Amino acid sequence: MQLNFEKIRERARALRSDTSGVAMVEFALSLPVFLGLSMTGIEVANYTLANLRVSQIALVVADNAGRVRTSIDEADVDEVMIGARLLGEGINFGANGRVILSSLEENGLTGSNAGQMIRWQRCFGNKAVTSTYGVQGAGSTNSSLSAGMGPTGRKITSMSGTAVMFVEVVYTYQPVVSSTILGTQNLSYTAAYTVRERDTQVISNLNSMTSSQTRNCSRFSST
């Protein structure tokens, strides 16, 4: 069989000048980069929204708890925590987060023991964390909370005769694309509001709610 070298050369020249597949090749090469950038952008946007939602939960819980007038009851706290659960539904906060609400007040002691105390503390969420600044009763017999609650340099204290609703919120970020993009992230926010027109800071239980119904910090629940 004799090869027709002239036809082969003509075919080679035709292939060399053929650009019909260039766009497809360029698309195939750029697709992984495009998908990677798109997925990263989606994850970063979701992370930003999660931060916004967690900070909102902290502010809303502190504000709503501070608005309860005259006195505060376990049922009032339950309503506040239900609001936090509803606000965090979009990020599955109940299963992956924790709200810690503390009533910060003066401890009423004198001398070297004078300072602040946590009269009561209530929580919501299934994440197993405790308050960074103290549990219920902290500072009631000594000056361990004399500087108040909050990060160093931004401590919050209560004025005489009133209380501050101090809130800590912690949430384990739930990735929408992959955890390999941002890794495991724990989002933490605090907020504080002074109570308004409340005559007594002692928390009551007029509806006789049981320990499984109240928001005691020994209870871990996503609802």
PDB file of C-alpha atoms in Angstrom:
ATOM      1  CA  MET A   1       0.000   0.000   0.000  1.00  0.00           C
ATOM      2  CA  GLN A   2       1.466   3.308  -1.084  1.00  0.00           C
ATOM      3  CA  LEU A   3       0.976   6.339   1.127  1.00  0.00           C
ATOM      4  CA  ASN A   4      -0.147   9.567  -0.448  1.00  0.00           C
ATOM      5  CA  PHE A   5       2.150  12.004   1.348  1.00  0.00           C
ATOM      6  CA  GLU A   6       0.635  14.979  -0.408  1.00  0.00           C
ATOM      7  CA  LYS A   7      -2.816  14.229   0.986  1.00  0.00           C
ATOM      8  CA  ILE A   8      -1.327  13.727   4.456  1.00  0.00           C
ATOM      9  CA  ARG A   9       0.388  17.125   4.289  1.00  0.00           C
ATOM     10  CA  GLU A  10      -2.855  18.774   3.170  1.00  0.00           C
ATOM     11  CA  ARG A  11      -4.718  17.156   6.053  1.00  0.00           C
ATOM     12  CA  ALA A  12      -2.061  18.290   8.536  1.00  0.00           C
ATOM     13  CA  ARG A  13      -2.272  21.880   7.258  1.00  0.00           C
ATOM     14  CA  ALA A  14      -6.055  21.773   7.579  1.00  0.00           C
ATOM     15  CA  LEU A  15      -5.866  20.541  11.184  1.00  0.00           C
ATOM     16  CA  ARG A  16      -3.284  23.185  12.081  1.00  0.00           C
ATOM     17  CA  SER A  17      -5.589  25.978  10.944  1.00  0.00           C
ATOM     18  CA  ASP A  18      -8.754  24.434  12.447  1.00  0.00           C
ATOM     19  CA  THR A  19      -9.873  26.455  15.558  1.00  0.00           C
ATOM     20  CA  SER A  20     -13.362  24.987  15.962  1.00  0.00           C
ATOM     21  CA  GLY A  21     -12.485  23.282  19.276  1.00  0.00           C
ATOM     22  CA  VAL A  22     -10.557  26.108  20.938  1.00  0.00           C
ATOM     23  CA  ALA A  23     -13.521  27.429  22.895  1.00  0.00           C
ATOM     24  CA  MET A  24     -14.352  23.988  24.216  1.00  0.00           C
ATOM     25  CA  VAL A  25     -10.780  23.365  25.330  1.00  0.00           C
ATOM     26  CA  GLU A  26     -10.577  26.775  27.032  1.00  0.00           C
ATOM     27  CA  PHE A  27     -13.874  26.115  28.806  1.00  0.00           C
ATOM     28  CA  ALA A  28     -12.693  22.708  30.005  1.00  0.00           C
ATOM     29  CA  LEU A  29      -9.477  24.224  31.381  1.00  0.00           C
ATOM     30  CA  SER A  30     -11.189  27.145  33.124  1.00  0.00           C
ATOM     31  CA  LEU A  31     -14.188  25.217  34.525  1.00  0.00           C
ATOM     32  CA  PRO A  32     -12.417  23.875  37.670  1.00  0.00           C
ATOM     33  CA  VAL A  33     -11.136  27.370  38.512  1.00  0.00           C
ATOM     34  CA  PHE A  34     -14.569  28.910  37.908  1.00  0.00           C
ATOM     35  CA  LEU A  35     -16.322  26.287  40.052  1.00  0.00           C
ATOM     36  CA  GLY A  36     -13.754  26.668  42.814  1.00  0.00           C
ATOM     37  CA  LEU A  37     -14.169  30.437  42.940  1.00  0.00           C
ATOM     38  CA  SER A  38     -17.971  30.129  42.815  1.00  0.00           C
ATOM     39  CA  MET A  39     -18.118  27.600  45.661  1.00  0.00           C
ATOM     40  CA  THR A  40     -15.750  29.693  47.763  1.00  0.00           C
ATOM     41  CA  GLY A  41     -17.848  32.790  47.135  1.00  0.00           C
ATOM     42  CA  ILE A  42     -21.027  30.990  48.189  1.00  0.00           C
ATOM     43  CA  GLU A  43     -19.355  29.697  51.364  1.00  0.00           C
ATOM     44  CA  VAL A  44     -17.959  33.109  52.321  1.00  0.00           C
ATOM     45  CA  ALA A  45     -21.368  34.736  51.750  1.00  0.00           C
ATOM     46  CA  ASN A  46     -23.059  32.098  53.914  1.00  0.00           C
ATOM     47  CA  TYR A  47     -20.422  32.576  56.621  1.00  0.00           C
ATOM     48  CA  THR A  48     -21.020  36.337  56.609  1.00  0.00           C
ATOM     49  CA  LEU A  49     -24.777  35.843  56.929  1.00  0.00           C
ATOM     50  CA  ALA A  50     -24.275  33.358  59.784  1.00  0.00           C
ATOM     51  CA  ASN A  51     -22.158  35.910  61.662  1.00  0.00           C
ATOM     52  CA  LEU A  52     -24.876  38.511  61.176  1.00  0.00           C
ATOM     53  CA  ARG A  53     -27.571  36.144  62.428  1.00  0.00           C
ATOM     54  CA  VAL A  54     -25.596  35.113  65.529  1.00  0.00           C
ATOM     55  CA  SER A  55     -24.883  38.748  66.452  1.00  0.00           C
ATOM     56  CA  GLN A  56     -28.596  39.516  65.990  1.00  0.00           C
ATOM     57  CA  ILE A  57     -29.537  36.686  68.350  1.00  0.00           C
ATOM     58  CA  ALA A  58     -27.249  38.121  71.045  1.00  0.00           C
ATOM     59  CA  LEU A  59     -28.713  41.630  70.672  1.00  0.00           C
ATOM     60  CA  VAL A  60     -32.338  40.494  70.509  1.00  0.00           C
ATOM     61  CA  VAL A  61     -32.082  38.231  73.585  1.00  0.00           C
ATOM     62  CA  ALA A  62     -30.416  40.948  75.683  1.00  0.00           C
ATOM     63  CA  ASP A  63     -32.893  43.599  74.523  1.00  0.00           C
ATOM     64  CA  ASN A  64     -36.024  41.477  74.976  1.00  0.00           C
ATOM     65  CA  ALA A  65     -34.942  40.253  78.420  1.00  0.00           C
ATOM     66  CA  GLY A  66     -34.241  43.841  79.448  1.00  0.00           C
ATOM     67  CA  ARG A  67     -37.681  44.981  78.331  1.00  0.00           C
ATOM     68  CA  VAL A  68     -39.556  42.727  80.802  1.00  0.00           C
ATOM     69  CA  ARG A  69     -40.950  45.197  83.340  1.00  0.00           C
ATOM     70  CA  THR A  70     -41.984  45.055  87.007  1.00  0.00           C
ATOM     71  CA  SER A  71     -40.633  41.521  87.513  1.00  0.00           C
ATOM     72  CA  ILE A  72     -39.322  38.644  85.454  1.00  0.00           C
ATOM     73  CA  ASP A  73     -40.601  35.078  85.388  1.00  0.00           C
ATOM     74  CA  GLU A  74     -39.400  31.752  84.004  1.00  0.00           C
ATOM     75  CA  ALA A  75     -42.173  32.039  81.404  1.00  0.00           C
ATOM     76  CA  ASP A  76     -40.772  35.405  80.277  1.00  0.00           C
ATOM     77  CA  VAL A  77     -37.333  33.883  79.798  1.00  0.00           C
ATOM     78  CA  ASP A  78     -38.870  30.964  77.919  1.00  0.00           C
ATOM     79  CA  GLU A  79     -40.516  33.381  75.472  1.00  0.00           C
ATOM     80  CA  VAL A  80     -37.210  35.193  74.971  1.00  0.00           C
ATOM     81  CA  MET A  81     -35.450  31.905  74.180  1.00  0.00           C
ATOM     82  CA  ILE A  82     -38.205  30.828  71.798  1.00  0.00           C
ATOM     83  CA  GLY A  83     -37.569  34.080  69.951  1.00  0.00           C
ATOM     84  CA  ALA A  84     -33.878  33.180  69.728  1.00  0.00           C
ATOM     85  CA  ARG A  85     -34.755  29.738  68.377  1.00  0.00           C
ATOM     86  CA  LEU A  86     -37.015  31.192  65.690  1.00  0.00           C
ATOM     87  CA  LEU A  87     -34.423  33.787  64.716  1.00  0.00           C
ATOM     88  CA  GLY A  88     -31.794  31.071  64.347  1.00  0.00           C
ATOM     89  CA  GLU A  89     -33.866  28.521  62.407  1.00  0.00           C
ATOM     90  CA  GLY A  90     -32.213  29.427  59.106  1.00  0.00           C
ATOM     91  CA  ILE A  91     -28.789  28.384  60.409  1.00  0.00           C
ATOM     92  CA  ASN A  92     -30.005  25.470  62.564  1.00  0.00           C
ATOM     93  CA  PHE A  93     -28.888  27.390  65.640  1.00  0.00           C
ATOM     94  CA  GLY A  94     -30.742  25.299  68.223  1.00  0.00           C
ATOM     95  CA  ALA A  95     -28.774  22.157  67.391  1.00  0.00           C
ATOM     96  CA  ASN A  96     -25.403  23.868  66.955  1.00  0.00           C
ATOM     97  CA  GLY A  97     -25.440  26.914  69.207  1.00  0.00           C
ATOM     98  CA  ARG A  98     -25.871  28.116  72.774  1.00  0.00           C
ATOM     99  CA  VAL A  99     -27.368  31.272  74.297  1.00  0.00           C
ATOM    100  CA  ILE A 100     -26.340  32.122  77.861  1.00  0.00           C
ATOM    101  CA  LEU A 101     -28.392  34.872  79.521  1.00  0.00           C
ATOM    102  CA  SER A 102     -27.071  36.235  82.831  1.00  0.00           C
ATOM    103  CA  SER A 103     -28.603  38.773  85.208  1.00  0.00           C
ATOM    104  CA  LEU A 104     -25.623  40.860  86.319  1.00  0.00           C
ATOM    105  CA  GLU A 105     -26.136  42.962  89.459  1.00  0.00           C
ATOM    106  CA  GLU A 106     -24.279  44.489  92.378  1.00  0.00           C
ATOM    107  CA  ASN A 107     -23.692  41.848  95.060  1.00  0.00           C
ATOM    108  CA  GLY A 108     -24.663  44.180  97.914  1.00  0.00           C
ATOM    109  CA  LEU A 109     -21.519  43.404  99.891  1.00  0.00           C
ATOM    110  CA  THR A 110     -19.178  45.968 101.391  1.00  0.00           C
ATOM    111  CA  GLY A 111     -15.446  46.352 101.726  1.00  0.00           C
ATOM    112  CA  SER A 112     -13.124  44.095  99.789  1.00  0.00           C
ATOM    113  CA  ASN A 113     -16.006  41.768  98.836  1.00  0.00           C
ATOM    114  CA  ALA A 114     -18.036  44.437  97.053  1.00  0.00           C
ATOM    115  CA  GLY A 115     -18.543  43.847  93.352  1.00  0.00           C
ATOM    116  CA  GLN A 116     -20.914  42.320  90.828  1.00  0.00           C
ATOM    117  CA  MET A 117     -22.736  39.003  90.846  1.00  0.00           C
ATOM    118  CA  ILE A 118     -24.742  36.746  88.541  1.00  0.00           C
ATOM    119  CA  ARG A 119     -28.082  36.462  90.326  1.00  0.00           C
ATOM    120  CA  TRP A 120     -29.541  33.996  87.818  1.00  0.00           C
ATOM    121  CA  GLN A 121     -28.508  32.457  84.520  1.00  0.00           C
ATOM    122  CA  ARG A 122     -30.595  30.769  81.836  1.00  0.00           C
ATOM    123  CA  CYS A 123     -29.600  29.045  78.592  1.00  0.00           C
ATOM    124  CA  PHE A 124     -30.861  27.693  75.290  1.00  0.00           C
ATOM    125  CA  GLY A 125     -29.275  25.467  72.656  1.00  0.00           C
ATOM    126  CA  ASN A 126     -27.699  22.051  72.345  1.00  0.00           C
ATOM    127  CA  LYS A 127     -24.040  23.126  72.150  1.00  0.00           C
ATOM    128  CA  ALA A 128     -22.132  22.002  75.255  1.00  0.00           C
ATOM    129  CA  VAL A 129     -20.480  25.217  76.410  1.00  0.00           C
ATOM    130  CA  THR A 130     -20.625  27.254  79.623  1.00  0.00           C
ATOM    131  CA  SER A 131     -20.282  30.954  80.323  1.00  0.00           C
ATOM    132  CA  THR A 132     -16.804  32.392  79.901  1.00  0.00           C
ATOM    133  CA  TYR A 133     -17.331  34.788  82.815  1.00  0.00           C
ATOM    134  CA  GLY A 134     -19.093  32.776  85.489  1.00  0.00           C
ATOM    135  CA  VAL A 135     -22.114  30.673  86.357  1.00  0.00           C
ATOM    136  CA  GLN A 136     -25.196  31.461  88.409  1.00  0.00           C
ATOM    137  CA  GLY A 137     -24.186  32.690  91.869  1.00  0.00           C
ATOM    138  CA  ALA A 138     -20.698  33.810  90.850  1.00  0.00           C
ATOM    139  CA  GLY A 139     -19.628  36.898  92.804  1.00  0.00           C
ATOM    140  CA  SER A 140     -22.462  36.650  95.342  1.00  0.00           C
ATOM    141  CA  THR A 141     -20.126  36.071  98.295  1.00  0.00           C
ATOM    142  CA  ASN A 142     -16.889  37.687  97.139  1.00  0.00           C
ATOM    143  CA  SER A 143     -15.384  40.139  94.680  1.00  0.00           C
ATOM    144  CA  SER A 144     -14.617  37.602  91.947  1.00  0.00           C
ATOM    145  CA  LEU A 145     -16.746  39.631  89.532  1.00  0.00           C
ATOM    146  CA  SER A 146     -15.754  43.065  90.770  1.00  0.00           C
ATOM    147  CA  ALA A 147     -14.759  44.110  87.237  1.00  0.00           C
ATOM    148  CA  GLY A 148     -18.031  42.838  85.737  1.00  0.00           C
ATOM    149  CA  MET A 149     -18.573  40.629  82.688  1.00  0.00           C
ATOM    150  CA  GLY A 150     -17.132  40.891  79.205  1.00  0.00           C
ATOM    151  CA  PRO A 151     -13.829  40.871  77.320  1.00  0.00           C
ATOM    152  CA  THR A 152     -10.799  42.550  78.852  1.00  0.00           C
ATOM    153  CA  GLY A 153     -11.017  46.292  78.350  1.00  0.00           C
ATOM    154  CA  ARG A 154     -14.767  46.123  77.687  1.00  0.00           C
ATOM    155  CA  LYS A 155     -16.165  44.902  80.995  1.00  0.00           C
ATOM    156  CA  ILE A 156     -19.844  45.582  81.721  1.00  0.00           C
ATOM    157  CA  THR A 157     -21.094  46.428  85.221  1.00  0.00           C
ATOM    158  CA  SER A 158     -24.546  47.078  86.618  1.00  0.00           C
ATOM    159  CA  MET A 159     -25.592  50.250  88.378  1.00  0.00           C
ATOM    160  CA  SER A 160     -27.014  50.206  91.887  1.00  0.00           C
ATOM    161  CA  GLY A 161     -30.655  49.137  92.133  1.00  0.00           C
ATOM    162  CA  THR A 162     -30.878  47.641  88.656  1.00  0.00           C
ATOM    163  CA  ALA A 163     -29.423  44.824  86.557  1.00  0.00           C
ATOM    164  CA  VAL A 164     -27.825  44.198  83.196  1.00  0.00           C
ATOM    165  CA  MET A 165     -28.973  41.416  80.902  1.00  0.00           C
ATOM    166  CA  PHE A 166     -25.640  40.049  79.672  1.00  0.00           C
ATOM    167  CA  VAL A 167     -25.792  37.575  76.782  1.00  0.00           C
ATOM    168  CA  GLU A 168     -23.162  35.237  75.383  1.00  0.00           C
ATOM    169  CA  VAL A 169     -23.868  33.413  72.126  1.00  0.00           C
ATOM    170  CA  VAL A 170     -21.690  30.636  70.703  1.00  0.00           C
ATOM    171  CA  TYR A 171     -22.395  28.830  67.424  1.00  0.00           C
ATOM    172  CA  THR A 172     -20.549  26.182  65.415  1.00  0.00           C
ATOM    173  CA  TYR A 173     -20.699  27.326  61.805  1.00  0.00           C
ATOM    174  CA  GLN A 174     -22.453  24.898  59.452  1.00  0.00           C
ATOM    175  CA  PRO A 175     -20.918  25.029  55.948  1.00  0.00           C
ATOM    176  CA  VAL A 176     -23.246  25.081  52.954  1.00  0.00           C
ATOM    177  CA  VAL A 177     -20.638  23.748  50.485  1.00  0.00           C
ATOM    178  CA  SER A 178     -17.739  22.089  52.320  1.00  0.00           C
ATOM    179  CA  SER A 179     -15.920  22.405  55.630  1.00  0.00           C
ATOM    180  CA  THR A 180     -12.603  22.298  53.765  1.00  0.00           C
ATOM    181  CA  ILE A 181     -13.083  25.880  52.548  1.00  0.00           C
ATOM    182  CA  LEU A 182     -13.269  27.689  55.902  1.00  0.00           C
ATOM    183  CA  GLY A 183     -12.585  24.852  58.315  1.00  0.00           C
ATOM    184  CA  THR A 184     -14.397  24.493  61.647  1.00  0.00           C
ATOM    185  CA  GLN A 185     -15.488  27.906  62.905  1.00  0.00           C
ATOM    186  CA  ASN A 186     -16.973  28.796  66.295  1.00  0.00           C
ATOM    187  CA  LEU A 187     -18.740  32.152  66.161  1.00  0.00           C
ATOM    188  CA  SER A 188     -18.971  34.045  69.484  1.00  0.00           C
ATOM    189  CA  TYR A 189     -20.813  37.272  70.270  1.00  0.00           C
ATOM    190  CA  THR A 190     -21.847  39.121  73.420  1.00  0.00           C
ATOM    191  CA  ALA A 191     -24.458  41.801  74.073  1.00  0.00           C
ATOM    192  CA  ALA A 192     -25.735  43.671  77.120  1.00  0.00           C
ATOM    193  CA  TYR A 193     -28.774  45.817  77.936  1.00  0.00           C
ATOM    194  CA  THR A 194     -29.772  47.484  81.193  1.00  0.00           C
ATOM    195  CA  VAL A 195     -33.232  46.414  82.390  1.00  0.00           C
ATOM    196  CA  ARG A 196     -36.007  48.985  82.172  1.00  0.00           C
ATOM    197  CA  GLU A 197     -38.488  49.696  84.984  1.00  0.00           C
ATOM    198  CA  ARG A 198     -38.095  46.377  86.776  1.00  0.00           C
ATOM    199  CA  ASP A 199     -38.818  46.506  90.502  1.00  0.00           C
ATOM    200  CA  THR A 200     -37.260  43.176  91.424  1.00  0.00           C
ATOM    201  CA  GLN A 201     -34.457  41.245  89.764  1.00  0.00           C
ATOM    202  CA  VAL A 202     -35.275  37.896  91.373  1.00  0.00           C
ATOM    203  CA  ILE A 203     -36.642  35.462  88.804  1.00  0.00           C
ATOM    204  CA  SER A 204     -40.007  33.938  89.757  1.00  0.00           C
ATOM    205  CA  ASN A 205     -41.861  30.822  88.612  1.00  0.00           C
ATOM    206  CA  LEU A 206     -45.539  31.740  88.869  1.00  0.00           C
ATOM    207  CA  ASN A 207     -46.581  29.059  86.371  1.00  0.00           C
ATOM    208  CA  SER A 208     -44.750  26.315  88.311  1.00  0.00           C
ATOM    209  CA  MET A 209     -42.701  25.265  85.294  1.00  0.00           C
ATOM    210  CA  THR A 210     -40.729  22.074  85.879  1.00  0.00           C
ATOM    211  CA  SER A 211     -36.957  21.745  85.466  1.00  0.00           C
ATOM    212  CA  SER A 212     -37.542  20.160  82.060  1.00  0.00           C
ATOM    213  CA  GLN A 213     -39.539  23.205  80.977  1.00  0.00           C
ATOM    214  CA  THR A 214     -37.433  26.036  82.335  1.00  0.00           C
ATOM    215  CA  ARG A 215     -34.280  27.251  80.607  1.00  0.00           C
ATOM    216  CA  ASN A 216     -31.842  26.215  83.318  1.00  0.00           C
ATOM    217  CA  CYS A 217     -28.286  25.917  82.027  1.00  0.00           C
ATOM    218  CA  SER A 218     -28.185  22.245  82.982  1.00  0.00           C
ATOM    219  CA  ARG A 219     -30.655  21.663  80.158  1.00  0.00           C
ATOM    220  CA  PHE A 220     -29.414  21.152  76.609  1.00  0.00           C
ATOM    221  CA  SER A 221     -32.110  21.269  73.950  1.00  0.00           C
ATOM    222  CA  SER A 222     -32.539  22.503  70.398  1.00  0.00           C
ATOM    223  CA  THR A 223     -36.187  23.487  70.959  1.00  0.00           C
TER     224      THR A 223
END
